[in-house]
Structures are given as C-alpha cells and as structure tokens.
Tab-separated table of C-alpha atoms in Angstrom:
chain	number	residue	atom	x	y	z
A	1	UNK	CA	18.525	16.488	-9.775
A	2	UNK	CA	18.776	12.954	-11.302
A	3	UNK	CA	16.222	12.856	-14.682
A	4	UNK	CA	14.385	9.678	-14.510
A	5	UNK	CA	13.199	7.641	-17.748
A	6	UNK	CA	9.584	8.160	-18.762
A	7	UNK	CA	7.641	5.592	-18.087
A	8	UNK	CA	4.285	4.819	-18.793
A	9	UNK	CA	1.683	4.958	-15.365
A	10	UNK	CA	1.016	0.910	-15.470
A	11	UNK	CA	4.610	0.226	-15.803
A	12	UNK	CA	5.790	3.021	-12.899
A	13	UNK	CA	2.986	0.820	-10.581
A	14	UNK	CA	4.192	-2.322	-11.751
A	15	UNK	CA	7.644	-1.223	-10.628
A	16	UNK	CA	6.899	-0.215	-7.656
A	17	UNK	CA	5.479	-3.386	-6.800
A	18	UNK	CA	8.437	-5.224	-8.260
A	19	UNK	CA	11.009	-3.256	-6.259
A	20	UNK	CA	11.844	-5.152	-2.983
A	21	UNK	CA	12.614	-2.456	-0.221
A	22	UNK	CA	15.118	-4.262	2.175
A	23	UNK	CA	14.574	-3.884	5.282
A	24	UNK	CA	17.463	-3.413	7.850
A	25	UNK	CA	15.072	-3.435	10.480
A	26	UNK	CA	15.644	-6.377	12.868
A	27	UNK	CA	12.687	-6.006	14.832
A	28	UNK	CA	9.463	-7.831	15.222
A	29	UNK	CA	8.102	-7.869	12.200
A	30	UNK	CA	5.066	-10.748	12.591
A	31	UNK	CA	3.326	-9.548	9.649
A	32	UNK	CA	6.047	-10.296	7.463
A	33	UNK	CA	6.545	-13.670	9.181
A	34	UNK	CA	2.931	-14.673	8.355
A	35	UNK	CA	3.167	-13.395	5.217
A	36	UNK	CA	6.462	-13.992	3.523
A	37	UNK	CA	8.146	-17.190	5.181
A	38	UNK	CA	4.392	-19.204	6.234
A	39	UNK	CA	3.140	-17.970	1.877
A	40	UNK	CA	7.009	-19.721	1.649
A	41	UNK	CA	6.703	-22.520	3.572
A	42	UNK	CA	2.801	-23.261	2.185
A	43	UNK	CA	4.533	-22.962	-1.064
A	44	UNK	CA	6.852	-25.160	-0.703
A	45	UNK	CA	4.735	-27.816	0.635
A	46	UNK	CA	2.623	-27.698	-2.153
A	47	UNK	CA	4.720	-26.782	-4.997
A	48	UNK	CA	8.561	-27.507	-4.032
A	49	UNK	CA	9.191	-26.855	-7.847
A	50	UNK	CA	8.199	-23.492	-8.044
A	51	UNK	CA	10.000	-22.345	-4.701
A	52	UNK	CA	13.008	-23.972	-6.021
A	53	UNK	CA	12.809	-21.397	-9.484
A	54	UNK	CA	11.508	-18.018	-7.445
A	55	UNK	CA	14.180	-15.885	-6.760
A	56	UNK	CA	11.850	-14.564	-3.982
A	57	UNK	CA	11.893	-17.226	-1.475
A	58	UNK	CA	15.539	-17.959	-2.538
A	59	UNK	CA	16.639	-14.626	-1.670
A	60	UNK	CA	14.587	-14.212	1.336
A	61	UNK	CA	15.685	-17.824	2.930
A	62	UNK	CA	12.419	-19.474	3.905
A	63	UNK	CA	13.555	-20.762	7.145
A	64	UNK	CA	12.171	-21.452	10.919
A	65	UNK	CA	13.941	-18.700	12.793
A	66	UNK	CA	13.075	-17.022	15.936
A	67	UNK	CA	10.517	-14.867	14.772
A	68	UNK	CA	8.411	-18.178	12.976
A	69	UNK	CA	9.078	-19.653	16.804
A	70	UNK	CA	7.234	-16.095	18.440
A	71	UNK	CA	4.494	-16.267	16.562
A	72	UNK	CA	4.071	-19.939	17.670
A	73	UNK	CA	4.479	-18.753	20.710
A	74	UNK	CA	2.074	-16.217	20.680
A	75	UNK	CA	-0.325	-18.911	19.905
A	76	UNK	CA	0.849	-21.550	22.453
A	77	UNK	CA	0.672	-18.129	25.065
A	78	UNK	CA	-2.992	-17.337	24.478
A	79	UNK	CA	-3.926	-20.953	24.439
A	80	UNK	CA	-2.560	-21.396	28.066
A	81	UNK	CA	-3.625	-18.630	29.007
A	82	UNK	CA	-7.189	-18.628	27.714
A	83	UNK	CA	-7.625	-23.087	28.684
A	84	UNK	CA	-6.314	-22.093	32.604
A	85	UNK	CA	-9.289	-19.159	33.032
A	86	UNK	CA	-11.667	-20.388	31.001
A	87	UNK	CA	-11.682	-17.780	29.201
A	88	UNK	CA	-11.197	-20.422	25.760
A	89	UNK	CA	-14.011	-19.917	23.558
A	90	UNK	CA	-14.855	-21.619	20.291
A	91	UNK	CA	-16.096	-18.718	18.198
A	92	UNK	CA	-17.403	-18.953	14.503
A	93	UNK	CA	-18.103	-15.297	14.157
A	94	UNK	CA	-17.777	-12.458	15.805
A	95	UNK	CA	-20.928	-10.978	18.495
A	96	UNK	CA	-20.209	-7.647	17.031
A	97	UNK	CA	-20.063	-8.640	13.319
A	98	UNK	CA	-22.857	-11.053	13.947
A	99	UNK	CA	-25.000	-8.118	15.504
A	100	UNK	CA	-23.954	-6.041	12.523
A	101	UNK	CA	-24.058	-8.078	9.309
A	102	UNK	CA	-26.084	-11.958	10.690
A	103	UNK	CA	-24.236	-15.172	11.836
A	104	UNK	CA	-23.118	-16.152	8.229
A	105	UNK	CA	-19.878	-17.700	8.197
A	106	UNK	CA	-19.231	-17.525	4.459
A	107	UNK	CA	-19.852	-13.319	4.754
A	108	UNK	CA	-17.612	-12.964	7.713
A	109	UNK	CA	-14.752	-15.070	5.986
A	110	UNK	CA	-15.011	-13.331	2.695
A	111	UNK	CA	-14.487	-9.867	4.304
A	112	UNK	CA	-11.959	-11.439	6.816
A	113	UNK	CA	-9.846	-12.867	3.731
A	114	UNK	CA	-10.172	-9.409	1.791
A	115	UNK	CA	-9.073	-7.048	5.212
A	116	UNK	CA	-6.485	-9.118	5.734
A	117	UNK	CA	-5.086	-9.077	2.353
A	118	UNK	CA	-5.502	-4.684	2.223
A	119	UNK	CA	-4.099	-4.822	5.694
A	120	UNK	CA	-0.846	-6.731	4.937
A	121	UNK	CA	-0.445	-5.105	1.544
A	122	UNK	CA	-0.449	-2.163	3.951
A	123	UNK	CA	1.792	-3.425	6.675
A	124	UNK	CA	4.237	-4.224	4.249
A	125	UNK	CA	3.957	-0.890	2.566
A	126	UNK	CA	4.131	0.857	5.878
A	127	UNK	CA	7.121	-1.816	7.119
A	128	UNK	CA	4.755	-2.873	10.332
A	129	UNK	CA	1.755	-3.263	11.851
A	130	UNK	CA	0.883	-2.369	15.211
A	131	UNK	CA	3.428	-4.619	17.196
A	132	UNK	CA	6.736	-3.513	15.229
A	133	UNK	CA	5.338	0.652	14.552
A	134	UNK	CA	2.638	0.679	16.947
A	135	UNK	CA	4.577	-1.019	20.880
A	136	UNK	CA	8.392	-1.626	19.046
A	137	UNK	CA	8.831	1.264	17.374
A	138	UNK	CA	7.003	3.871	19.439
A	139	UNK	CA	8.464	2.963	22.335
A	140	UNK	CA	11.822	4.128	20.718
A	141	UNK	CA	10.337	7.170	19.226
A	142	UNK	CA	10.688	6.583	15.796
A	143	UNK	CA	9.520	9.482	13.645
A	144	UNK	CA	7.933	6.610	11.346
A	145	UNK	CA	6.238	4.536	13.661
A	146	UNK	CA	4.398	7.458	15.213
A	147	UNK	CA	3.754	8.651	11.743
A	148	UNK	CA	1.920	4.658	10.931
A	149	UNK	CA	0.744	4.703	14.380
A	150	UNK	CA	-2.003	7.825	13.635
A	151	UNK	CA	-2.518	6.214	10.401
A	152	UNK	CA	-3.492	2.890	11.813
A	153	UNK	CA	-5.538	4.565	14.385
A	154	UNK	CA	-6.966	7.287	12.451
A	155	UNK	CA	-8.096	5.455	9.773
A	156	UNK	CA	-9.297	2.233	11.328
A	157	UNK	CA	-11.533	4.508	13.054
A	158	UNK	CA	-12.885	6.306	9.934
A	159	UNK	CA	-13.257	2.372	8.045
A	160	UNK	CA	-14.613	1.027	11.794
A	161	UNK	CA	-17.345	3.918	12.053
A	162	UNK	CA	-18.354	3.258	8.537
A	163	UNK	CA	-18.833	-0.210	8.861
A	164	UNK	CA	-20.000	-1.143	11.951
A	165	UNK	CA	-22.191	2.223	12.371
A	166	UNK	CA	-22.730	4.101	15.470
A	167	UNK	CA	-26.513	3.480	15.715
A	168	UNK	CA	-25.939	1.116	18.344
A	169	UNK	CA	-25.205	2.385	21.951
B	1	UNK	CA	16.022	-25.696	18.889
B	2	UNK	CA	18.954	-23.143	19.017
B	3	UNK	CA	19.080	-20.663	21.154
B	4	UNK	CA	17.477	-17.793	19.080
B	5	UNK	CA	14.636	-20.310	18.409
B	6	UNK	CA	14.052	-20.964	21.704
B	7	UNK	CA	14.159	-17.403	23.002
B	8	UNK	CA	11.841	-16.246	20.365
B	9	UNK	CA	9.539	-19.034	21.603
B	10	UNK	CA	9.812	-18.030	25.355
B	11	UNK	CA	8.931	-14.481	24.555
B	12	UNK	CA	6.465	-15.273	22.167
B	13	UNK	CA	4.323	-17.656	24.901
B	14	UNK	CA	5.173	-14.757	27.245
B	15	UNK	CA	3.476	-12.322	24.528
B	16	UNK	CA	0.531	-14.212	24.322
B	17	UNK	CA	0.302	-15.145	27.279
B	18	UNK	CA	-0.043	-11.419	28.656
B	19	UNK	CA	-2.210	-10.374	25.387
B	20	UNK	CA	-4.270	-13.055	26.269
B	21	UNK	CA	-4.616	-11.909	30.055
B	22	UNK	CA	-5.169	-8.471	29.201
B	23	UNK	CA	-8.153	-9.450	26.678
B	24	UNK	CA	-6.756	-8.026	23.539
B	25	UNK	CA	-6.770	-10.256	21.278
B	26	UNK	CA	-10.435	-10.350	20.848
B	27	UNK	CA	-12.103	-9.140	17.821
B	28	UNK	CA	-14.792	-6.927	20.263
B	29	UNK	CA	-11.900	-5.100	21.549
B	30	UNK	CA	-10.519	-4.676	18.374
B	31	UNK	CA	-13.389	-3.060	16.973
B	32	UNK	CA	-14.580	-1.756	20.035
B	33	UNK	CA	-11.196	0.813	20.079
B	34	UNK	CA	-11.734	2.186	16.734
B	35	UNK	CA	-15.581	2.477	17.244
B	36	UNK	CA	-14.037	4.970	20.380
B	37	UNK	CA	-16.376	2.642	22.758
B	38	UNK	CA	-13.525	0.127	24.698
B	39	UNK	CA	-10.362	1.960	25.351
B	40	UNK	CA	-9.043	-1.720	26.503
B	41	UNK	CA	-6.926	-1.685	24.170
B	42	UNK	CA	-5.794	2.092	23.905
B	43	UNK	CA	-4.876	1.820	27.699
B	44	UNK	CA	-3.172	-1.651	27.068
B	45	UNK	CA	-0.344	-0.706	24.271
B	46	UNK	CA	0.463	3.216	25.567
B	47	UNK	CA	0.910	1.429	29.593
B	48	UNK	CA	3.150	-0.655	27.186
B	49	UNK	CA	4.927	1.641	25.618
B	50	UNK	CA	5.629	3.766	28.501
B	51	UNK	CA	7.067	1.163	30.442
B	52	UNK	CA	9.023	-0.250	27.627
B	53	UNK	CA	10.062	3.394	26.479
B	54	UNK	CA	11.899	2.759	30.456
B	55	UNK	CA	13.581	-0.514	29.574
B	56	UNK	CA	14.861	0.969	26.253
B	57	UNK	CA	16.294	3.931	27.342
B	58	UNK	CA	18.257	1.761	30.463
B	59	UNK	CA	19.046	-1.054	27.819
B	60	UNK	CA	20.241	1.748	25.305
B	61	UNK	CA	22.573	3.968	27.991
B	62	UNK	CA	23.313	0.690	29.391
B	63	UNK	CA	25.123	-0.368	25.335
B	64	UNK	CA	23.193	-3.175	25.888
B	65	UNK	CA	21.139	-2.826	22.395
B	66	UNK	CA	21.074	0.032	19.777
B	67	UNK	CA	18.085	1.913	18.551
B	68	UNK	CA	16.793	0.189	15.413
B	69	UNK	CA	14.307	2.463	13.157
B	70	UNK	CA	12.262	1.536	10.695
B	71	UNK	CA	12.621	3.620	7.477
B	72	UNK	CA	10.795	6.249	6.864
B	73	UNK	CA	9.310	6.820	3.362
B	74	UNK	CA	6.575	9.275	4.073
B	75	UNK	CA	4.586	8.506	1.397
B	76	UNK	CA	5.140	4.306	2.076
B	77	UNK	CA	3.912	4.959	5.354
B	78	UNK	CA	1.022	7.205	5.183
B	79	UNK	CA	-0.851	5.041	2.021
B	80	UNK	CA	0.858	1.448	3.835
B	81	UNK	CA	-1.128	3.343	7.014
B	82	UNK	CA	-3.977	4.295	5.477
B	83	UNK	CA	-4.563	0.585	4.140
B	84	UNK	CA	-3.409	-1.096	7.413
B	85	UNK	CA	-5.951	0.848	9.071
B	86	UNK	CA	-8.820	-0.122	6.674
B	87	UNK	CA	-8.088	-3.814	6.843
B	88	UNK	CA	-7.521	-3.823	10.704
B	89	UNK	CA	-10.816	-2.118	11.081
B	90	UNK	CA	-12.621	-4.657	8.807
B	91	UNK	CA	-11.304	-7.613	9.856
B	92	UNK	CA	-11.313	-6.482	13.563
B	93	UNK	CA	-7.255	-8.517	13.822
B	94	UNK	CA	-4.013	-7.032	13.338
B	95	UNK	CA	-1.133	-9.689	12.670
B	96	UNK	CA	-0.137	-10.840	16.216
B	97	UNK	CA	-3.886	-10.848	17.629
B	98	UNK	CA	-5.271	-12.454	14.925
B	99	UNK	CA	-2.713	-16.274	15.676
B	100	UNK	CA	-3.650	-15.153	19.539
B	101	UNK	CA	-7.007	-15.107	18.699
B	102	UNK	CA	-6.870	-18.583	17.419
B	103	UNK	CA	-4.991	-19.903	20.381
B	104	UNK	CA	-7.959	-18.551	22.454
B	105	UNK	CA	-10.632	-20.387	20.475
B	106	UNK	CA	-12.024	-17.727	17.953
B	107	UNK	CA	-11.093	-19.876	15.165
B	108	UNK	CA	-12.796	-17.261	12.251
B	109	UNK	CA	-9.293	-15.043	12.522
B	110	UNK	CA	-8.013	-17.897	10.818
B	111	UNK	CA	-10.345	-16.631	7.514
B	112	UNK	CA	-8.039	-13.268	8.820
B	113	UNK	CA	-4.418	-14.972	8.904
B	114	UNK	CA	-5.127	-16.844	5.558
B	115	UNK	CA	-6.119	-13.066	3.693
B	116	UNK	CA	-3.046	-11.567	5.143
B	117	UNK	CA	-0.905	-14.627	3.829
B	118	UNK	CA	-2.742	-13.934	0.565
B	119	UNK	CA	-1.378	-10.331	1.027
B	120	UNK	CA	1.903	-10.815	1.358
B	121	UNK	CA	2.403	-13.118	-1.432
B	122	UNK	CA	4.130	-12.555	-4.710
B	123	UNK	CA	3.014	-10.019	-6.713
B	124	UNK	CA	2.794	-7.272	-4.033
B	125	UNK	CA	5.812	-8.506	-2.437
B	126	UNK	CA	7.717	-4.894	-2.929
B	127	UNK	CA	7.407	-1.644	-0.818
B	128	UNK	CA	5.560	0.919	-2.751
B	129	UNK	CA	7.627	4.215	-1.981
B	130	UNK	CA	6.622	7.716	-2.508
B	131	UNK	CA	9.728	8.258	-4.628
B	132	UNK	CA	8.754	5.928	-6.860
B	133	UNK	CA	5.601	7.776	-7.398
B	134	UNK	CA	6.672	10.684	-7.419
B	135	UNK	CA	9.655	11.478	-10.026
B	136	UNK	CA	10.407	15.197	-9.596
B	137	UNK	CA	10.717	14.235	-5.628
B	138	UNK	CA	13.238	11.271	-5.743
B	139	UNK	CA	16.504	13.513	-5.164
B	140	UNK	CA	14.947	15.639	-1.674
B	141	UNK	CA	13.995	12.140	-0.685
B	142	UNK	CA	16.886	10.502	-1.127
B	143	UNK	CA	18.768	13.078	1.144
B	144	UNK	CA	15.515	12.716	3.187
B	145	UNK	CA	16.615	8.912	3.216
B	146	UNK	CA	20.286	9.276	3.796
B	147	UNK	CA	18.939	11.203	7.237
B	148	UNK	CA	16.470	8.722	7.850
B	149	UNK	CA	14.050	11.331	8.420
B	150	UNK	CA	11.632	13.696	7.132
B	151	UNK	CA	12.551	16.367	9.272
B	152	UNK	CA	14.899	17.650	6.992
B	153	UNK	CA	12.725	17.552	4.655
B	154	UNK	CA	10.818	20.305	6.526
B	155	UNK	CA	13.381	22.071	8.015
B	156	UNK	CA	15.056	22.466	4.758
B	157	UNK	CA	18.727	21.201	6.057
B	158	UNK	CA	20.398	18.585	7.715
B	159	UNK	CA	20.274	19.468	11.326
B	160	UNK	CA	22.187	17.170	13.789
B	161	UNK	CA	19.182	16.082	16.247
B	162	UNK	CA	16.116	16.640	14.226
B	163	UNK	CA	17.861	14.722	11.066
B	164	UNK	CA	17.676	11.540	12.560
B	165	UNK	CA	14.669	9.203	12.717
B	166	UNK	CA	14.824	9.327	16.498
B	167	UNK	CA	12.870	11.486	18.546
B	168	UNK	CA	14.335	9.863	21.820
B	169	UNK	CA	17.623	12.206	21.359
B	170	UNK	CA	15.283	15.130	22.189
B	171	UNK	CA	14.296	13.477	25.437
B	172	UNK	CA	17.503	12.211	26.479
C-alpha cells in the first residue's frame, strides 16, 4: 500500500480539481466539445493573450475537428428537419416550466445557466452524458456507462419530481 | 473540410436530423421522462441501443472497429452521475439536445449551452476521482484501474471475463 502525503481537506479538493484525467476514450464526447474547445475558442476570440499563456487550451489543441463539425451538424439536422414539418418553433420558455414557475425569461435562464453548469461539471466528472454513456457506451456494454446511465436516470428523476411536482396530472 | 470534418458533419445532420424526427430534443420530453409521464424518450434511446448493440457486435467480429470504454472510476461516476442527473433534470437539456433544440427554434437552451460552457471551463476542468478522495483506497483502485473494472473489486481477484470493463464478452 502506497502512503500518501497528508494533506489538508481544501487542498485534497483543490487537487482533485487540478488533476486532468485523460481520456483515451475516442468516442462522442459532445459535452466536452461544448465545453472545452467552444470555452477555447470563445476564449480566444476574446482574449487571444490569455489562451496563448494557459497550458490548458495549449495542451488540449483548441481546434475544429470532427466532433466541433457533429455538433454543427446536430444543429443544421434539427433545423432541416424541424423548417420541412413545421414542426420549427420559436420558444422563449418552456410550456412546462412556464406552467410550473410563470413565463419569466430572466428565472428560466438563471436556472438554465446554473443546471447546465452542475450538469457539465458532472458530465465531465462522470466522462459523458447521455450520448457517449447513455446510446455510445451502453450499446457496447460498458460496466461504466450503465453504472452513469442509472445515475442520470435515477437522479434526474428524484431532482425532476422535486421540482416540477407531481400535483399536476 | 477534410475528410474527418466532413464525416463528423454528415453524421451529425444525420443525428439531428433523426432526434429531431423522433421529438427528443424538446425540453417537454425531457422533463416529461424523468417526471415518469412521456416514455418518448425512454423508448427512443433503448430501440437505439438495441439496434446499435447489432451494428457493434457485426462491426466488432467483423475487425472493423474495437470496443472503446470509458474508464471507470466508481466514485467519478456515481457523484459525476448524480450531478449530471440534477442539472439534466433542471434544465430539462442534456448536451446534444440542448444545440438540437436550438436548431428547432427553442432558442432558451441557449441560456442551457452557455451554463454548460460555464461548466466546463477552467477551474473545474479536472476529473474528480474517488481515489483522490479517498486515500486508504488508491492502491485496490489502481488494480481496479489497471482492469478497467470494478468487478474485481468485488470479486476480490482478477478474473479473465468479469475483469474487463466489457460486459459484451459475457454475451458473445
């Protein structure tokens, strides 16, 4: 059994933030296009400088690869699909949410903004979301993307119940 | 465009496309899953994964592609879970919906997209592992690691089929 230094809690947690888990996963792994290389690219748009200095971005190559050009494609998909059905609808918020919580923009943004950054944080944790764990990996019966996949389900269903209530039906 | 560009741009309209068609990219359906009251979606990714499960095993007899597992950290994956599952469920979007969802016109998941680039920025950029929590656990895990499963781990040894991250040996 290797001994590991002390350390204090805040400085274990800040390590464990700082240590960057390779993946050697080749898959789809949207989230941490969206994330990583489009937080990259914004980046370096606004602030070329700072991209330049963070060992981040210059380690993970901030680049337009295939997986950027699915997730356009994802977007140029639905929008075909959606304009040739009519099924394209401008939205502003959500029937459910609006039914739930009133048609305030500014309230559905602010909790959009915060699930989204809990969700990634997750996603990242977890190494995928419910394309690369939840279709990609189950569908090769990975131990860990069935593991994630419960966890997704299981708890968005617990956070879903809690929010949105059940009174309704 | 190379060619990797534009494949990953054929299969992504292709994605869409079918998401799009099969109405799961909406926030309603989202929601509506984990409230247990529109199994549109439920229905939509396990038909997927059964006929895809099909395709992989051909592909993978076939040596056309290899297996390719994600790592399992047990502890990375049931807290990474747990918050994945939170978030999903409040923003009613996972990743690929929510940039479907805007090609369709329900241009809030944007408030979505722009959190989870929020998330993914800097200063949580690593993978929070259990063995990194967890001190007096870092040396089963490691072997845990090396085996790519946690299996092992609960078996207590190294067996051949059930120390791989694979469950598709068992069926096969």
């Amino acid at each position: 059994m290797e001994s590991l230094p002390r350390r204090s809690l805040g400085r274990r947690v800040g390590h464990c933030f700082s240590v960057c888990n390779h993946s050697v996963d080749g898959e789809v792994q949207l989230f941490w296009l969206i994330g990583v290389r489009a937080a990259g690219l914004l980046e370096r748009t606004v602030v070329p400088d700072r991209v330049a200095a963070n060992e981040y971005f210059t380690q993970e190559k901030v680049r337009v690869d295939w997986q950027f050009m699915l997730v356009l494609g994802i977007f140029l998909g639905a929008l075909i699909s959606s304009a040739t059905d009519r099924s394209y609808k401008l939205e502003s918020v959500p029937p459910i949410w609006e039914k739930r919580f009133g048609p305030s923009i500014g309230k559905r943004a602010l909790w959009a903004f915060l699930g989204g950054i809990v969700a990634m944080v997750g996603a990242r944790m977890a190494d995928g979301c419910p394309s690369g764990h939840g279709l990609s990996g189950t569908m090769q019966l990975s131990v860990s993307s069935l593991v994630a996949f419960a966890m997704f389900f299981s708890i968005g269903i617990l956070v879903a119940a809690i929010v949105y209530g059940r009174r309704s039906s | 465009m190379n060619t990797d560009q534009m494949l990953g741009l054929m299969t992504g309209i292709l994605f869409g496309f079918l998401l799009q068609k099969g109405r799961v990219l909406r926030f309603e359906k989202q929601v509506g899953a984990m409230l247990l009251k529109d199994m549109t979606i439920v229905k939509f990714m396990l038909s997927a994964i059964l006929v895809g499960m099909v395709g992989i095993v051909i592909l993978k007899d076939a040596g056309i592609i290899t297996l390719s597992h994600k790592p399992m950290n047990l502890g990375a994956v049931l807290l990474g879970g747990a918050l994945f599952g939170t978030g999903w469920a409040v923003m009613g979007y996972c990743p690929g919906t929510s940039i479907g969802a805007l090609g369709e016109g329900r241009w809030h998941a944007l408030f979505a997209v722009a959190g989870m680039v929020a998330g993914a920025g800097r200063p949580l950029r690593g993978t929070l592992s259990l063995h990194e929590i967890d001190g007096s656990r870092v040396e089963r895990l490691r072997q845990d690691r090396v085996a790519g499963s946690p299996w092992s781990l609960i078996m207590g040894h190294n067996s051949f089929i059930l120390g791989r991250n694979d469950l598709l040996v068992l069926l096969v």
